[in-house]
Coordinates of C-alpha atoms in Angstrom, one line a residue:
X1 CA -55.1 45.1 -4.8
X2 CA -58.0 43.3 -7.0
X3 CA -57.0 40.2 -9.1
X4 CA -58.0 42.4 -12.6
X5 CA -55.1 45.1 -11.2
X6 CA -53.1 42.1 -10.7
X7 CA -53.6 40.5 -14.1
X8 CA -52.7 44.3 -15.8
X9 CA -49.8 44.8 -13.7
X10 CA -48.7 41.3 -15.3
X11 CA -49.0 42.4 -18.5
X12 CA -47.7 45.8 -18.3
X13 CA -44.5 43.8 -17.0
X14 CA -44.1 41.5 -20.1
X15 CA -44.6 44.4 -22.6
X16 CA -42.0 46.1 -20.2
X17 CA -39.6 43.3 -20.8
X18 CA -40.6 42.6 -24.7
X19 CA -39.5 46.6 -25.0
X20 CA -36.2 46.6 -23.3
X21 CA -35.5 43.0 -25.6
X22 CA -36.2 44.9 -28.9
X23 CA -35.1 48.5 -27.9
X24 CA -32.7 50.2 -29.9
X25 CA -29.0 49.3 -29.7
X26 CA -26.4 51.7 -28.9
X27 CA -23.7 49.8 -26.6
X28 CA -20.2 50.0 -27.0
X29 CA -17.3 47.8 -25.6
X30 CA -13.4 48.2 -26.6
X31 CA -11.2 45.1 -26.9
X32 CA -7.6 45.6 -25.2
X33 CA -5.5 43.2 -27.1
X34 CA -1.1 42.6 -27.1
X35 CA 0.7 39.6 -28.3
X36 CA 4.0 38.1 -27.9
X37 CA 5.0 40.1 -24.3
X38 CA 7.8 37.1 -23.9
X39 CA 7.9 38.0 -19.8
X40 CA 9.7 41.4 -20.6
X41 CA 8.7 42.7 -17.3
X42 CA 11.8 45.0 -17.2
X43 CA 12.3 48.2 -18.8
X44 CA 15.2 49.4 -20.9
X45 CA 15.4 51.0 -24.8
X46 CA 13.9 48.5 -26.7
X47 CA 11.0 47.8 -23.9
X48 CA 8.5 50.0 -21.7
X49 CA 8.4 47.6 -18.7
X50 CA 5.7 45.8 -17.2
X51 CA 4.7 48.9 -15.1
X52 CA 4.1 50.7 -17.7
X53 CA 2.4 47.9 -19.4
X54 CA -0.4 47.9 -16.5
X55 CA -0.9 51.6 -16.7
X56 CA -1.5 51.3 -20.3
X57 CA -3.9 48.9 -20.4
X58 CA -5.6 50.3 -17.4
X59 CA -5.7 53.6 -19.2
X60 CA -7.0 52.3 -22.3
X61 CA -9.9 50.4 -20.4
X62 CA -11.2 53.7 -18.7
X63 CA -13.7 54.7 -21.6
X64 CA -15.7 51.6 -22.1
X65 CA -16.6 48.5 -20.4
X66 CA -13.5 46.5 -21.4
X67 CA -12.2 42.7 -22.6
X68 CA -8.4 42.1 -22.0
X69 CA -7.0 39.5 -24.7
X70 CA -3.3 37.9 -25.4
X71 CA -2.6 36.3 -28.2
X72 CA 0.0 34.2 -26.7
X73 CA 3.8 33.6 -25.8
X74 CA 3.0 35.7 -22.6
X75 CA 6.3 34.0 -20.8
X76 CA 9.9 34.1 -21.1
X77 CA 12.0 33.0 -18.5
X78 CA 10.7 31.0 -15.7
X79 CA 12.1 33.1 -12.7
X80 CA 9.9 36.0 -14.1
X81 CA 6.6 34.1 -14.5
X82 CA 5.5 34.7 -10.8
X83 CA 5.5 38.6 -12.1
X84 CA 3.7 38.1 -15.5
X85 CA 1.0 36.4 -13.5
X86 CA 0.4 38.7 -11.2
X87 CA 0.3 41.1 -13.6
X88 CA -2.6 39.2 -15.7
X89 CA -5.2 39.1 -12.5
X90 CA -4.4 42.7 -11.8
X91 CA -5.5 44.1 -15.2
X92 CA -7.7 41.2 -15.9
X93 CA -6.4 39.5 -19.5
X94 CA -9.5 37.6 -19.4
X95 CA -8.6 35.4 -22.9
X96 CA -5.6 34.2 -24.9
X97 CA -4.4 32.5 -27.4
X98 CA -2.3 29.2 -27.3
X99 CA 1.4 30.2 -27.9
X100 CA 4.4 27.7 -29.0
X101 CA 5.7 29.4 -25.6
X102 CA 3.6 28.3 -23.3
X103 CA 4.6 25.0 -23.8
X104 CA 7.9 25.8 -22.5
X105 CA 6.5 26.6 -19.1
X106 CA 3.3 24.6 -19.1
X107 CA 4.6 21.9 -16.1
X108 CA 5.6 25.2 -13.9
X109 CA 1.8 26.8 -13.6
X110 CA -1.5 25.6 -14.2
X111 CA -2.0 29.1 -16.1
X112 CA -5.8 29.2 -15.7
X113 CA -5.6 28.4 -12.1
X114 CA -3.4 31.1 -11.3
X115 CA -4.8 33.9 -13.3
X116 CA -8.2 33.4 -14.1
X117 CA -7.4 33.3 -18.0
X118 CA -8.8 30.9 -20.4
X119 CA -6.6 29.8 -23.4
X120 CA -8.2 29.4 -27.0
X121 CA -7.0 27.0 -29.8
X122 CA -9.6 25.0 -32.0
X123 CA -6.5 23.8 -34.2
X124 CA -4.4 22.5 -31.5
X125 CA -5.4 19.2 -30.0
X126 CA -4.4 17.0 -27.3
X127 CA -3.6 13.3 -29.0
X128 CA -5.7 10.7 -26.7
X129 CA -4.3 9.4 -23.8
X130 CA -1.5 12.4 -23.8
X131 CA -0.8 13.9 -20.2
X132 CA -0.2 17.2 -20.9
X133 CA -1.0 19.6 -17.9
X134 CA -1.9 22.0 -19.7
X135 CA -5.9 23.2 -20.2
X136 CA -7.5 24.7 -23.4
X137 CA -11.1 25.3 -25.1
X138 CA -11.3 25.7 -29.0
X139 CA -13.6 29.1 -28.4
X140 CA -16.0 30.8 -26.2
X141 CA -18.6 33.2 -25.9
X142 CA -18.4 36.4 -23.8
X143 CA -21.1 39.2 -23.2
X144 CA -20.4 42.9 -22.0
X145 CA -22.5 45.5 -21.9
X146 CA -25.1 43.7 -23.8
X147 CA -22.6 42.9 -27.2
X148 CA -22.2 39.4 -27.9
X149 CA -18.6 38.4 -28.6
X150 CA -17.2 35.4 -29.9
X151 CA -13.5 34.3 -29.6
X152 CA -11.7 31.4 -31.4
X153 CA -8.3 30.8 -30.7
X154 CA -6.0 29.2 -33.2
X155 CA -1.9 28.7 -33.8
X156 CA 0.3 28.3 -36.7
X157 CA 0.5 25.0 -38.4
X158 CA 4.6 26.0 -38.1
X159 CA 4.4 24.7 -34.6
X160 CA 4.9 21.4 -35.8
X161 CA 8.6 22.8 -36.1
X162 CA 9.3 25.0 -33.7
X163 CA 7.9 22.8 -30.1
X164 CA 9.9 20.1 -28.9
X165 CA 10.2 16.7 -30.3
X166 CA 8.6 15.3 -27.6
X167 CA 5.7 18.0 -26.8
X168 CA 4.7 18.4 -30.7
X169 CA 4.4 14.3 -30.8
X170 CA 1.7 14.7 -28.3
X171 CA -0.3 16.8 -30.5
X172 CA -2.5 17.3 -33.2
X173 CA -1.6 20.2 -35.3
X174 CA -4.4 20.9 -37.5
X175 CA -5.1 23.3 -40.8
X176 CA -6.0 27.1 -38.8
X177 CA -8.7 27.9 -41.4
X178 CA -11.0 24.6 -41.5
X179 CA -10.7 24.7 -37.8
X180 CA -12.0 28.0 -37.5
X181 CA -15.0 27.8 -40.0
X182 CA -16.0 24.6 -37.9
X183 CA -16.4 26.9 -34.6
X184 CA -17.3 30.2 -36.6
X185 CA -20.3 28.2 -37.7
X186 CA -20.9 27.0 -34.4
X187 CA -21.2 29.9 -32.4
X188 CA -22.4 32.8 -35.8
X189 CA -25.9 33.3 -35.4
X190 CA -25.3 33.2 -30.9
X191 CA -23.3 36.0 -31.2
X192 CA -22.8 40.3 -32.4
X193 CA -18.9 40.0 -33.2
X194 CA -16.5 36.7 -34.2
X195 CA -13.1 37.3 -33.1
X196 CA -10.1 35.1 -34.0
X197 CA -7.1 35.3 -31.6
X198 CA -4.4 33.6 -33.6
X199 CA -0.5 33.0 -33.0
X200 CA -0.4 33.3 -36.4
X201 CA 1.9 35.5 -38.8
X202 CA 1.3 38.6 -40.2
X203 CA 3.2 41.7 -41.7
X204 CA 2.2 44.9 -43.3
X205 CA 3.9 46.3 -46.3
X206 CA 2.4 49.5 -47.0
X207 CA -0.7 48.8 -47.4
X208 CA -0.8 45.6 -47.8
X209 CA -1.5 43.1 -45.4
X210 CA -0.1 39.7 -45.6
X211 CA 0.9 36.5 -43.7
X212 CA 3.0 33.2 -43.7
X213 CA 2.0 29.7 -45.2
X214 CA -1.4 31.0 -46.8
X215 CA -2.8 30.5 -43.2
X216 CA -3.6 34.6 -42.8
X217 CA -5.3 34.7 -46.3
X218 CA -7.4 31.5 -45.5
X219 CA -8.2 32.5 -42.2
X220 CA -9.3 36.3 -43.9
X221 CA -11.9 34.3 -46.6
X222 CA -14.0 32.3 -43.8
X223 CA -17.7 34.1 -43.7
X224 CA -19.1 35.2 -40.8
X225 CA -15.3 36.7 -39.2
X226 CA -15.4 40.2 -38.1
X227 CA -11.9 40.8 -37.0
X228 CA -8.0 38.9 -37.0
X229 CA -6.2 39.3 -34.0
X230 CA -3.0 38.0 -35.0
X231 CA 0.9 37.3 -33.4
X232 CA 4.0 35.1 -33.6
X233 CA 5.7 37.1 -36.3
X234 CA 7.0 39.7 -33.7
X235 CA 5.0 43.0 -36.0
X236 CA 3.4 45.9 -36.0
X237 CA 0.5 45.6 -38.0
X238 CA -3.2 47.3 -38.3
X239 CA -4.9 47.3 -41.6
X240 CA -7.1 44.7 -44.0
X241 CA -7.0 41.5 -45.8
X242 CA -10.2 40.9 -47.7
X243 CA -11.8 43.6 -46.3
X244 CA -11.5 41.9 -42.1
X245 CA -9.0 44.1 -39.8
X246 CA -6.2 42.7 -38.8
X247 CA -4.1 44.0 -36.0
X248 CA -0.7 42.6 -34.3
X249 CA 1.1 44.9 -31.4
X250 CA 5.3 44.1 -31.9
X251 CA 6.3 41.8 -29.3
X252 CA 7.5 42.5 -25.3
X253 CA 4.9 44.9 -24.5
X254 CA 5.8 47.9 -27.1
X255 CA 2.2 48.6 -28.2
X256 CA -1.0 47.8 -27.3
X257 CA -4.4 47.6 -29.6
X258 CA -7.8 48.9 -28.5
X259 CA -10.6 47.9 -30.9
X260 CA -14.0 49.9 -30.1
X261 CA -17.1 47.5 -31.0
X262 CA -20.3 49.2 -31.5
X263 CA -23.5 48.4 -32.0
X264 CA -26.0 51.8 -32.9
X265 CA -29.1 52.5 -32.3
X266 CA -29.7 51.1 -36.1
X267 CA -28.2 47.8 -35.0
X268 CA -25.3 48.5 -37.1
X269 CA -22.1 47.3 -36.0
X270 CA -18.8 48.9 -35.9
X271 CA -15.5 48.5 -35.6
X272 CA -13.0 51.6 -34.5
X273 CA -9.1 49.6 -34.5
X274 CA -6.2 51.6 -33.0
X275 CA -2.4 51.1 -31.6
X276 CA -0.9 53.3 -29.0
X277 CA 2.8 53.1 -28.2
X278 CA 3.3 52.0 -24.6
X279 CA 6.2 53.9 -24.1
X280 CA 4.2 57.5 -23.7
X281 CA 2.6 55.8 -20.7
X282 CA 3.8 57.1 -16.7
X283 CA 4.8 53.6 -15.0
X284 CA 2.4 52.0 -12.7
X285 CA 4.0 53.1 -8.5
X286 CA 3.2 49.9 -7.3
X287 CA 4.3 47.6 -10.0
X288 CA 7.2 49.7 -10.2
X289 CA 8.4 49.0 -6.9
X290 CA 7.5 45.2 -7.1
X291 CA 9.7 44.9 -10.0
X292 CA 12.7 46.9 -8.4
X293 CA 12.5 44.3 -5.8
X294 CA 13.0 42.1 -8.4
X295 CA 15.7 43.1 -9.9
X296 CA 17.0 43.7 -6.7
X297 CA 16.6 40.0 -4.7
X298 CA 16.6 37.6 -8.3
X299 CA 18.3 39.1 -11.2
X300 CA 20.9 41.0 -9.6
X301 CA 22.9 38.1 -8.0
X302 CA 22.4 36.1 -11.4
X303 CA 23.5 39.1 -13.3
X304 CA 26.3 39.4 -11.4
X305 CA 27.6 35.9 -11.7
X306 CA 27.9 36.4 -15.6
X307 CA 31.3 38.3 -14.6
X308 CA 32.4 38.9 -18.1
X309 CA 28.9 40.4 -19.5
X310 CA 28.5 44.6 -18.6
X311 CA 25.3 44.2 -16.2
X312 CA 23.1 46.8 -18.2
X313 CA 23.6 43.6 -21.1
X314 CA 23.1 41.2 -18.6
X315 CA 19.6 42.4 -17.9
X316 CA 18.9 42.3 -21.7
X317 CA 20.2 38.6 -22.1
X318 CA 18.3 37.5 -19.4
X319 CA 15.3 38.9 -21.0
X320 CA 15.9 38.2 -24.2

């Protein structure tokens, strides 16, 4: 091989390169998303089950490299924490959201040790000097199959009220939508999609999409946001404010949200939302037994001590 072949070898490499950086788009990713599953890992009327849960979301993943996202209040109870974690490595939740909830259980598990997931809130604070063992970053960047994503995590100023005396004194609370425009304008031009993951209200009323303390609305005007994945208010919601989806699954596992991003071979991007009812999906074998085990060597015995309480009801309090 002569040094000229050499040299246009080289060069037929860096063209090769420059092509592939400036080819025409045409990926596609889905975003699995629930809120609020409160550690309702057992199945009766008013909830599919964790079993089912994992076969949904499994499911849903199948069609497009996939990102699995909570938007918080993931626990309950503590005896069924070991069983929500589990379940979180296994389908790989890869992001969530800061709940109130997970507060509750904070000195329990080190939740990103345990499951690989990183929690989001750039409103939320810890006050200097505060030991709370309990580990969050305000927003990150995440890349699959070439799409850029950018996820801030926020929660609702109402937090204030609803954590304990002495957890919300170690905290600062902050206004959700000055907070986020600080990190959307961090991380706009790095990245194809901004994300918010918010335990934050909101409802749909026909049509209309709306949310609690102005902190929805605000949240919906900050340029440069691309989609509101939203919580705490225990809804079923999929539809727009200002003209930026918005999308909340219920609470304990009834629905799930797939969002379809797409970038075409225009480099235009899309955005396909959906919700599918977790009930129509077959329960996952091996879950299914873990969790009959469950029942069986934990909850039974506990059950059983509430003498006065009709067990079927006792597995509903329990989980309540």
């Amino acid at each position: 091989i002569t040094i000229k072949s050499m040299k246009s070898f080289k060069w037929i490499h860096v063209a090769l390169l420059l092509l592939l950086a400036f080819a025409p788009r045409g990926e596609k990713v889905s975003l699995i998303y629930y809120n609020d599953f409160h550690g309702h890992v057992i199945d009766n009327d008013n909830h599919p089950g964790l079993a089912r849960f994992v076969t949904g979301i499994n499911s849903l993943k199948k069609d497009y490299p996939s990102l699995v996202i909570a938007g918080g209040d993931n626990y309950k109870v503590k005896h069924s924490l070991p069983l929500c974690l589990e379940f979180e490595k296994l389908v790989g939740v890869r992001f969530s959201a800061v709940g109130n909830h997970e507060f509750d259980y904070m000195h329990y598990w080190n939740f990103t040790s345990e499951t690989g997931v990183q929690y989001l809130s750039a409103n939320i604070l810890k006050r200097k000097g505060e030991n709370i063992p309990f580990h969050w970053k305000k927003s990150a960047i995440e890349v699959i199959n070439g799409i850029r994503i950018g996820l801030i995590g926020l929660g609702s100023t109402d937090f204030k009220e609803k954590l304990r005396p002495e957890i919300s004194l170690q905290l600062d609370i902050l206004n959700v939508a000055e907070e986020a425009k600080k990190e959307v304008d961090k991380i706009r031009k790095k990245v194809d999609f901004v994300v918010l993951v918010c335990h934050v209200s909101s409802k749909q009323l026909g049509n209309e999409i709306v949310g609690e303390r102005g902190e929805l609305e605000g949240l919906s005007k900050i340029p440069g946001i691309d989609l509101l994945l939203t919580g705490h208010s225990h809804e079923l919601v999929n539809g727009p404010i200002n003209r930026i989806p918005v999308l909340q699954t219920e609470f304990g596992g009834r629905y799930l949200a797939r969002i379809d991003l797409e970038i075409d071979k225009k480099s235009r991007r899309r955005m396909y939302p959906s919700l599918h009812s977790v009930f129509k999906f077959q329960e996952d074998e091996n879950f299914a037994k873990k969790i009959g085990l469950y029942k069986q060597q934990l909850l039974k015995p506990i059950a059983l001590a509430l003498e006065n309480i009709p067990f079927s009801e006792k597995m509903d309090w329990l989980h309540a």
